[in-house]
Coordinates of C-alpha atoms in Angstrom, one line a residue:
M1 CA 147.7 73.5 164.6
S2 CA 144.5 71.6 165.5
I3 CA 141.2 73.2 166.2
F4 CA 137.6 72.0 166.6
V5 CA 135.6 71.6 163.4
S6 CA 132.0 70.4 163.5
G7 CA 132.5 68.9 166.9
K8 CA 135.8 67.1 166.2
I9 CA 139.5 68.0 166.4
N10 CA 141.0 68.8 163.0
T11 CA 143.8 66.6 161.7
S12 CA 146.5 68.3 159.6
P13 CA 147.3 67.2 156.0
V14 CA 150.0 64.7 155.2
T15 CA 152.4 65.3 152.4
A16 CA 155.1 63.2 150.6
S17 CA 157.4 63.0 147.6
L18 CA 160.9 62.0 146.9
P19 CA 163.4 64.4 148.5
I20 CA 165.4 65.1 145.3
F21 CA 164.3 65.4 141.7
Q22 CA 166.7 65.2 138.8
F23 CA 165.8 67.1 135.5
Y24 CA 167.4 68.0 132.2
V25 CA 167.5 71.5 130.8
N26 CA 164.6 72.5 128.5
E27 CA 162.7 69.2 129.1
L28 CA 159.2 69.9 130.4
S29 CA 158.9 68.3 133.8
V30 CA 156.3 67.7 136.5
I31 CA 156.8 67.5 140.3
Q32 CA 153.9 65.7 141.8
I33 CA 153.4 66.2 145.6
L34 CA 151.2 63.7 147.3
A35 CA 148.9 65.5 149.8
A36 CA 145.9 64.1 151.6
D37 CA 143.9 64.6 154.8
W38 CA 142.5 62.1 157.3
D39 CA 139.5 64.4 157.6
Y40 CA 138.2 63.7 154.1
D41 CA 135.2 66.0 154.6
Q42 CA 137.7 68.9 154.2
V43 CA 139.5 70.4 151.1
V44 CA 143.3 70.3 150.7
R45 CA 145.1 72.8 148.6
C46 CA 148.8 73.7 147.9
R47 CA 150.5 77.0 147.5
W48 CA 153.9 78.5 147.3
S49 CA 155.4 79.3 150.7
Y50 CA 156.0 83.0 151.3
Q51 CA 157.6 85.6 153.6
Y52 CA 154.7 87.9 154.4
S53 CA 153.3 87.7 157.8
L54 CA 155.4 84.6 158.6
D55 CA 158.8 83.6 157.2
E56 CA 157.9 80.2 155.8
C57 CA 160.9 79.7 153.5
G58 CA 163.7 82.2 154.0
S59 CA 165.7 82.7 150.8
T60 CA 164.1 79.7 149.0
C61 CA 160.7 81.4 148.4
F62 CA 159.7 81.1 144.7
D63 CA 163.0 79.6 143.8
L64 CA 161.8 77.9 140.6
P65 CA 161.7 80.6 137.8
N66 CA 158.4 80.6 135.8
A67 CA 157.1 77.4 137.4
Q68 CA 153.3 76.8 137.6
L69 CA 151.6 75.3 140.6
N70 CA 148.3 73.6 140.4
S71 CA 146.8 74.2 143.9
V72 CA 144.2 71.4 143.6
D73 CA 146.4 68.6 142.2
C74 CA 149.5 69.9 144.0
A75 CA 151.6 69.5 140.9
I76 CA 154.4 71.8 139.7
T77 CA 154.9 72.1 136.0
W78 CA 158.3 73.6 135.0
T79 CA 160.7 73.7 132.1
P80 CA 164.2 73.5 133.8
V81 CA 166.8 76.1 133.2
L82 CA 170.2 76.8 134.7
R83 CA 170.6 79.7 137.1
S84 CA 172.1 82.9 135.5
A85 CA 174.8 83.0 138.2
D86 CA 175.8 79.4 137.5
I87 CA 176.0 80.1 133.7
A88 CA 178.1 83.2 134.4
N89 CA 180.5 81.1 136.5
G90 CA 180.7 78.5 133.7
L91 CA 178.8 75.8 135.6
T92 CA 176.7 73.2 133.8
Q93 CA 174.4 72.3 136.6
S94 CA 172.1 74.1 139.1
T95 CA 170.3 73.2 142.3
Y96 CA 167.0 74.7 143.4
V97 CA 165.1 74.5 146.7
V98 CA 161.3 74.3 146.3
A99 CA 159.1 75.3 149.3
I100 CA 155.4 74.4 149.2
T101 CA 152.8 74.8 151.9
V102 CA 149.8 72.4 152.1
E103 CA 146.7 73.6 153.9
D104 CA 143.2 72.2 154.7
F105 CA 140.0 74.1 154.5
V106 CA 136.4 73.6 155.7
N107 CA 135.1 73.7 152.1
A108 CA 136.1 74.7 148.6
S109 CA 135.0 78.3 149.0
S110 CA 136.8 78.9 152.3
T111 CA 140.0 81.0 152.3
T112 CA 140.9 80.5 156.0
P113 CA 143.1 77.4 156.5
L114 CA 142.5 75.2 159.4
S115 CA 146.2 74.1 159.5
S116 CA 149.3 74.5 157.4
V117 CA 152.1 71.9 156.7
P118 CA 155.4 72.8 155.0
H119 CA 157.0 70.7 152.3
Q120 CA 160.5 71.2 150.8
I121 CA 162.3 69.4 148.0
L122 CA 165.6 69.8 146.1
V123 CA 165.7 70.0 142.3
Y124 CA 168.9 69.2 140.5
V125 CA 169.2 70.5 136.9
S126 CA 171.8 69.7 134.3
Y127 CA 172.3 69.2 130.6
R128 CA 171.4 65.7 129.3
P129 CA 174.6 63.7 128.8
T130 CA 175.1 62.4 125.2
N131 CA 175.4 58.8 126.3
T132 CA 172.0 58.7 128.2
C133 CA 168.9 56.9 126.8
T134 CA 166.4 59.3 125.4
T135 CA 163.6 57.6 127.4
R136 CA 163.7 57.7 131.2
P137 CA 163.3 54.5 133.2
N138 CA 159.8 53.5 134.2
I139 CA 158.6 51.9 137.5
T140 CA 155.5 49.7 138.2
G141 CA 154.5 47.3 140.9
F142 CA 151.5 48.5 142.9
P143 CA 148.2 46.8 142.0
R144 CA 146.6 50.3 142.1
R145 CA 147.4 53.4 140.1
N146 CA 149.8 56.2 141.0
L147 CA 148.5 58.7 143.7
A148 CA 145.9 56.2 144.9
C149 CA 144.8 55.8 148.5
Y150 CA 145.1 52.3 149.9
Y151 CA 143.6 50.6 152.9
A152 CA 146.0 48.9 155.3
R153 CA 145.1 46.8 158.3
P154 CA 147.4 46.8 161.4
G155 CA 149.3 43.6 162.0
T156 CA 148.8 42.4 158.3
F157 CA 151.9 41.6 156.3
Y158 CA 152.1 43.4 152.9
S159 CA 154.6 42.6 150.2
F160 CA 155.1 44.2 146.8
T161 CA 157.6 43.7 144.0
F162 CA 158.5 46.9 142.1
Q163 CA 159.9 46.6 138.5
G164 CA 162.1 49.2 137.0
R165 CA 162.3 49.1 133.2
I166 CA 165.0 50.6 131.0
Y167 CA 164.6 51.2 127.2
C168 CA 168.2 51.1 126.0
L169 CA 170.1 47.8 125.9
N170 CA 173.3 48.9 127.6
D171 CA 171.6 50.5 130.6
S172 CA 170.6 48.9 133.9
I173 CA 168.7 49.8 137.1
V174 CA 171.2 50.3 139.9
E175 CA 169.0 51.7 142.7
F176 CA 165.4 52.1 143.9
I177 CA 165.1 55.3 146.0
S178 CA 162.1 55.7 148.3
T179 CA 160.3 57.6 151.0
S180 CA 158.5 55.2 153.3
P181 CA 156.8 54.6 156.7
F182 CA 158.7 53.3 159.6
R183 CA 159.6 49.6 159.6
V184 CA 159.3 49.2 155.8
Q185 CA 161.8 46.5 154.6
K186 CA 163.4 46.8 151.1
G187 CA 165.3 43.8 149.7
N188 CA 168.2 43.5 147.2
I189 CA 167.8 44.4 143.5
F190 CA 167.6 41.5 141.1
Q191 CA 167.4 41.3 137.3
Q192 CA 164.2 39.8 135.8
S193 CA 165.1 40.3 132.1
N194 CA 167.4 42.2 129.8
Y195 CA 165.3 45.4 130.3
T196 CA 163.8 44.8 133.8
W197 CA 165.1 44.9 137.4
A198 CA 163.1 44.4 140.5
V199 CA 163.1 44.9 144.3
S200 CA 160.8 43.5 147.0
V201 CA 159.3 45.8 149.6
S202 CA 157.4 44.5 152.6
W203 CA 155.7 46.1 155.6
T204 CA 153.6 45.2 158.6
P205 CA 151.9 48.3 160.0
L206 CA 151.5 48.7 163.7
N207 CA 148.6 49.9 165.7
N208 CA 150.4 53.1 166.7
Q209 CA 150.8 53.9 162.9
T210 CA 147.0 54.4 162.5
G211 CA 146.5 57.3 160.1
L212 CA 147.9 58.3 156.7
Q213 CA 151.3 56.8 155.8
P214 CA 152.7 57.9 152.5
F215 CA 155.0 55.8 150.3
C216 CA 157.0 57.0 147.2
I217 CA 159.5 55.1 145.1
A218 CA 161.5 55.6 141.9
A219 CA 164.1 53.7 139.9
V220 CA 167.6 55.1 139.0
D221 CA 169.6 53.7 136.0
N222 CA 173.4 53.5 135.7
K223 CA 173.5 56.9 133.9
G224 CA 171.9 58.7 136.8
Q225 CA 168.5 59.1 135.2
T226 CA 165.5 58.8 137.5
S227 CA 162.1 57.5 136.7
N228 CA 159.0 59.4 137.6
Q229 CA 158.1 58.7 141.2
Y230 CA 155.3 56.3 142.1
C231 CA 153.4 57.4 145.2
V232 CA 150.5 56.1 147.2
M233 CA 148.9 57.0 150.5
L234 CA 148.2 54.2 153.0
A235 CA 145.2 54.6 155.3
V236 CA 146.1 52.4 158.3
N237 CA 143.2 51.1 160.3
G238 CA 140.7 52.8 157.9
S239 CA 137.8 51.1 156.1
N240 CA 138.1 49.3 152.7
P241 CA 135.3 50.0 150.2
S242 CA 134.3 47.7 147.4
L243 CA 131.7 47.6 144.6
T244 CA 129.0 44.9 145.0
L245 CA 129.3 43.2 141.6
P246 CA 126.0 42.4 139.9
T247 CA 124.9 38.9 139.0
F248 CA 122.4 37.6 136.4
V249 CA 119.4 39.1 138.2
Q250 CA 118.6 42.6 139.2
S251 CA 120.2 43.3 142.6
T252 CA 123.1 45.7 143.4
A253 CA 123.4 47.0 139.8
S254 CA 120.6 48.1 137.5
P255 CA 119.7 47.3 134.8
V256 CA 120.7 43.8 133.8
G257 CA 119.1 41.5 131.3
T258 CA 116.8 42.8 128.6
V259 CA 116.1 46.6 128.6
M260 CA 114.1 49.0 126.5
P261 CA 115.9 51.0 123.7
T262 CA 115.2 54.2 125.8
Q263 CA 117.2 53.0 128.8
M264 CA 119.3 55.9 130.1
R265 CA 119.7 55.5 133.9
F266 CA 122.3 53.0 135.4
S267 CA 123.3 52.5 139.0
I268 CA 125.6 50.3 141.2
Q269 CA 126.0 50.0 144.9
A270 CA 129.1 50.0 147.1
T271 CA 129.8 48.9 150.7
T272 CA 130.5 52.4 152.1
S273 CA 129.4 56.0 151.5
L274 CA 131.1 57.5 148.4
R275 CA 132.1 60.8 147.0
R276 CA 133.4 62.1 143.6
T277 CA 137.1 61.2 143.0
I278 CA 139.7 63.9 142.8
R279 CA 142.0 61.7 140.7
S280 CA 142.2 61.7 136.9
G281 CA 141.9 58.5 134.8
T282 CA 138.8 57.1 136.5
Y283 CA 136.3 55.9 133.9
I284 CA 133.0 54.1 133.4
D285 CA 133.1 52.4 130.0
I286 CA 130.3 50.7 128.0
Y287 CA 131.3 48.2 125.3
Q288 CA 129.5 46.2 122.7
L289 CA 129.9 42.5 123.5
N290 CA 130.0 41.2 119.9
N291 CA 133.1 43.2 118.9
N292 CA 134.4 44.8 122.2
A293 CA 133.9 48.3 120.6
L294 CA 133.8 51.2 123.1
F295 CA 130.3 52.7 122.9
R296 CA 130.5 55.4 125.6
R297 CA 133.0 56.6 128.2
L298 CA 132.2 58.7 131.3
D299 CA 135.0 60.6 133.2
C300 CA 134.1 60.2 136.9
K301 CA 136.2 63.2 137.9
Y302 CA 134.5 65.7 135.6
S303 CA 131.3 64.3 134.0
P304 CA 128.1 65.9 135.2
D305 CA 126.3 62.7 134.3
V306 CA 127.8 60.7 137.2
Y307 CA 126.3 61.1 140.6
F308 CA 127.4 59.7 144.0
I309 CA 124.4 59.3 146.3
N310 CA 125.3 57.8 149.7
S311 CA 126.7 54.4 148.7
T312 CA 125.3 54.3 145.2
I313 CA 126.8 55.4 141.9
V314 CA 124.2 56.7 139.5
F315 CA 125.1 57.6 135.9
F316 CA 123.1 58.6 132.8
I317 CA 123.6 58.0 129.1
H318 CA 121.8 60.8 127.4
N319 CA 120.4 60.4 123.8
P320 CA 121.6 56.8 123.6
S321 CA 121.9 55.2 120.1
W322 CA 121.6 51.6 121.3
S323 CA 121.7 48.9 118.6
L324 CA 118.6 46.8 118.8
G325 CA 119.2 43.2 119.9
V326 CA 122.8 43.9 120.8
T327 CA 124.3 43.0 124.2
Y328 CA 126.5 45.5 126.0
F329 CA 128.7 45.3 129.1
I330 CA 130.0 47.9 131.6
T331 CA 133.5 48.2 133.1
M332 CA 134.9 50.5 135.8
T333 CA 138.5 51.4 136.5
D334 CA 140.1 51.5 139.9
G335 CA 139.0 54.6 141.9
V336 CA 135.6 55.1 140.4
A337 CA 134.2 54.2 143.8
T338 CA 136.0 56.4 146.3
S339 CA 135.2 56.2 150.0
D340 CA 133.9 59.3 151.7
Q341 CA 136.5 58.8 154.5
Y342 CA 140.1 59.3 155.3
C343 CA 142.2 60.1 152.1
G344 CA 139.5 58.7 149.8
V345 CA 140.2 55.0 149.9
E346 CA 139.7 53.6 146.4
A347 CA 137.8 50.5 145.6
A348 CA 139.0 48.1 142.9
G349 CA 137.2 48.3 139.6
F350 CA 136.2 45.5 137.3
S351 CA 137.0 44.8 133.6
N352 CA 135.4 41.4 133.0
N353 CA 132.7 41.4 130.4
R354 CA 130.7 38.9 132.4
Y355 CA 129.9 41.0 135.4
W356 CA 127.5 43.6 134.2
R357 CA 125.6 42.9 130.9
F358 CA 122.4 44.1 129.4
T359 CA 120.7 43.5 126.0
I360 CA 118.6 46.1 124.1
W361 CA 115.1 44.7 123.3
N362 CA 114.3 44.3 119.6
S363 CA 110.6 43.9 118.8
A364 CA 111.4 42.5 115.3
M365 CA 113.3 39.5 116.9
S366 CA 110.7 38.7 119.6
S367 CA 108.4 35.7 119.5
T368 CA 104.6 36.0 119.1
T369 CA 101.7 33.6 118.7
T370 CA 101.5 32.3 115.1
P371 CA 98.2 33.2 113.3
S372 CA 96.1 30.2 112.2
T373 CA 94.6 30.0 108.7
T374 CA 92.6 26.9 107.8
T375 CA 91.2 26.2 104.4
S376 CA 89.0 23.2 103.6
T377 CA 89.4 21.5 100.2
A378 CA 86.3 21.0 98.0
T379 CA 84.6 17.8 99.1
T380 CA 81.1 16.4 99.6
H381 CA 81.9 15.5 103.2
T382 CA 81.7 17.6 106.4
V383 CA 85.2 18.5 107.6
T384 CA 85.9 19.8 111.2
T385 CA 89.2 21.7 111.5
R386 CA 91.2 22.0 114.7
F387 CA 92.9 25.3 115.7
L388 CA 96.7 24.9 115.1
G389 CA 99.1 27.2 117.0
T390 CA 102.6 27.3 118.5
T391 CA 103.5 29.0 121.8
T392 CA 107.0 30.0 122.8
Y393 CA 108.4 31.9 125.8
N394 CA 106.6 35.1 126.8
T395 CA 108.5 38.1 125.5
L396 CA 106.2 40.5 127.4
Y397 CA 108.6 40.3 130.3
T398 CA 112.2 41.3 130.7
T399 CA 114.7 39.2 132.7
T400 CA 113.9 41.5 135.6
G401 CA 110.3 40.3 135.7
I402 CA 108.9 43.7 134.8
P403 CA 106.4 43.9 131.9
A404 CA 107.9 45.8 129.0
Y405 CA 104.6 46.1 127.1
T406 CA 101.0 44.7 126.8
T407 CA 99.5 42.9 123.9
S408 CA 95.8 42.6 122.9
T409 CA 94.6 40.2 120.2
T410 CA 91.5 40.5 118.0
T411 CA 90.4 37.5 115.9
S412 CA 88.0 37.6 112.9
T413 CA 86.7 34.7 110.8
T414 CA 85.4 35.0 107.2
S415 CA 83.6 32.0 105.5
T416 CA 83.0 31.7 101.8
T417 CA 80.8 29.0 100.2
A418 CA 80.8 28.1 96.5
T419 CA 78.3 25.6 94.8
T420 CA 78.7 24.0 91.4
A421 CA 76.0 21.8 89.8
T422 CA 76.3 19.4 86.9
T423 CA 73.9 16.8 85.6
T424 CA 75.3 14.1 87.8
T425 CA 77.2 15.7 90.7
T426 CA 76.7 18.6 93.0
T427 CA 79.9 19.9 94.7
S428 CA 80.0 22.4 97.6
A429 CA 83.3 24.2 98.7
T430 CA 83.6 26.1 101.9
T431 CA 86.6 28.3 102.8
A432 CA 87.1 29.6 106.3
T433 CA 89.8 32.3 107.0
T434 CA 90.9 33.3 110.5
T435 CA 92.8 36.5 110.9
T436 CA 94.6 37.5 114.2
T437 CA 95.6 41.1 114.8
T438 CA 98.1 41.9 117.5
T439 CA 98.3 45.4 119.0
T440 CA 101.3 46.3 121.2
D441 CA 101.2 49.2 123.6
N442 CA 104.5 50.2 125.3
N443 CA 104.2 50.9 129.0
L444 CA 106.0 53.7 130.8
D445 CA 109.2 52.9 132.6
A446 CA 108.6 50.9 135.7
N447 CA 109.9 52.2 139.0
V448 CA 111.8 49.6 140.9
I449 CA 112.3 50.0 144.6
Y450 CA 115.2 48.3 146.3
P451 CA 115.4 47.0 149.9
K452 CA 117.7 49.9 150.8
D453 CA 115.2 52.4 149.3
M454 CA 112.4 50.8 151.4
E455 CA 114.6 51.3 154.5
R456 CA 115.1 54.9 153.7
A457 CA 111.4 55.5 152.9
C458 CA 110.3 53.8 156.1
L459 CA 112.9 55.5 158.3
Q460 CA 110.9 58.7 159.0
P461 CA 107.5 57.0 159.6
I462 CA 109.1 54.5 162.0
T463 CA 110.9 57.2 163.8
I464 CA 107.7 59.2 164.3
A465 CA 105.8 56.1 165.4
T466 CA 108.5 55.3 167.9
V467 CA 108.4 58.8 169.4
I468 CA 104.5 58.7 169.6
V469 CA 104.5 55.3 171.2
T470 CA 107.2 56.4 173.7
I471 CA 105.3 59.6 174.6
A472 CA 102.1 57.6 175.2
V473 CA 103.8 54.8 177.2
I474 CA 105.7 57.0 179.6
P475 CA 102.6 58.4 181.4
L476 CA 101.1 54.9 181.6
H477 CA 104.3 53.6 182.9
F478 CA 104.5 56.4 185.5
V479 CA 100.9 55.8 186.7
G480 CA 101.4 52.0 186.9
M481 CA 104.6 52.3 188.9
T482 CA 103.1 54.9 191.3
T483 CA 100.1 52.6 191.9
L484 CA 102.4 49.7 192.5
F485 CA 104.5 51.6 195.0
V486 CA 101.4 52.9 196.9
Q487 CA 100.0 49.4 197.2
M488 CA 103.3 48.0 198.4
N489 CA 103.7 50.9 200.9
S490 CA 100.1 50.3 202.2
H491 CA 100.8 46.6 202.6
H492 CA 104.0 47.3 204.4
Q493 CA 102.4 49.8 206.8
Q494 CA 99.7 47.2 207.7
E495 CA 102.4 44.7 208.5
I496 CA 104.2 47.2 210.7
L497 CA 101.0 47.9 212.6
R498 CA 100.4 44.1 213.2
A499 CA 104.0 43.8 214.5
R500 CA 103.6 46.7 216.9
I501 CA 100.3 45.3 218.3
A502 CA 101.8 41.9 218.7
R503 CA 104.8 43.4 220.5
R504 CA 102.7 45.4 222.9
K505 CA 100.6 42.3 223.7
R506 CA 103.7 40.4 224.6
L507 CA 105.0 43.3 226.8
R508 CA 101.7 43.3 228.7
Q509 CA 101.8 39.6 229.2
T510 CA 105.3 39.8 230.5
L511 CA 104.5 42.7 232.8
K512 CA 101.5 40.9 234.2
Y513 CA 103.6 37.8 234.8
E514 CA 106.2 39.8 236.7
E515 CA 103.5 41.4 238.9
E516 CA 102.1 38.0 239.8
Q517 CA 105.5 36.7 240.7
T518 CA 106.1 39.7 243.0
L519 CA 102.8 39.1 244.9
V520 CA 103.8 35.6 245.5

């Protein structure tokens, strides 16, 4: 069902999973259902299908005994058991039908769904055979993580190679089962190593496939064991966000270079508007460069210290215990930057320690002007001493060009003269001591305004000025155009009068000529 929401037609959620799941008795299992909505400004939740006002599931409602459904993550947690009837009949296997309904809502507090989409799967339960490997196969291959939302461009050729890995030497991968969009091509299985088999999957999306296209795949070994499914949602003809990586000067990420030991606020920009991710495993990590030791980790799904403001990620490190003089670097996992569109298209993260670095300022290691002390030796001659000093780079500035502190210098000179007299020689000794005192005052944190901030700050004044100018110009324009039309009309009327007078004159002359001809 589609209805109007905020001036646009609602789009129903899209769901996906493998059609059949294979579990063993008493082994805790998870059924993950991929659910997303093209209208990403809405909330998607899952629930068990029921038979109250509408018969959504017939005899299959609540068919999994004691299963738990997470309505937000759309994940079912269950410890498989055999049906009592099957046990009574001497069977060693059972089949269950799972009926789930996925709904979208205007917001998290709403209880009235905009639309409902059914989703059903089969679950096959049996005892684990004695000859099976204790570890299920594993599948990898997508450059992004499981349950991610990808961007796909119509007409572009995409190719992936999925690897199925087994953990027992005598096993092998015999099949890759999948749920895929129309026109996806899957090649033949080939062996890569003693433990790994692979298959190539390719797809060229069409223009008429614009929207959300789910894809799920799993590997099956020769004993019938199935790996956990690997699912992604493909946003065809959507937009692809990306983080604007910082360089060695302050630009899209802040701070870089040398910072004060009280630094707490960090930010980085993306190419599109962002919102908080709904996926687990998205982290912002800060490491020490000298030993790659993890200093702090922020979970972007839950942490209250991470904010998403338009296209900027802002995060805080409260009560930091930075090591003075140490360089740190920041990394981000895939999905930290999630687009505020479609199914939440995820931007790729970065893990290179060269992208975002900063160094904690250490006053003990900074360079200052060397004090000068000059002492003249005892002599009978006049000695003129020259000020000696060394000057190095100015540490009053960070690499961002912002003064970190101010320094004032006070110099005092003390002279001491001693005279010694003998019967033959008089010796005079003069000692001059120059003392330099340096006072350092820390300034408050400087506020840096970026070009984007300037645009936002000037948006309202420019809009107001534009409206005022428009209001003032419209009357002037009206008066000017009216005056122009009146003058043109007056000029036109005068020309009409001249033409009429000239025509009447010609008519009189013609009439007079005809009368003269008649008299003749």
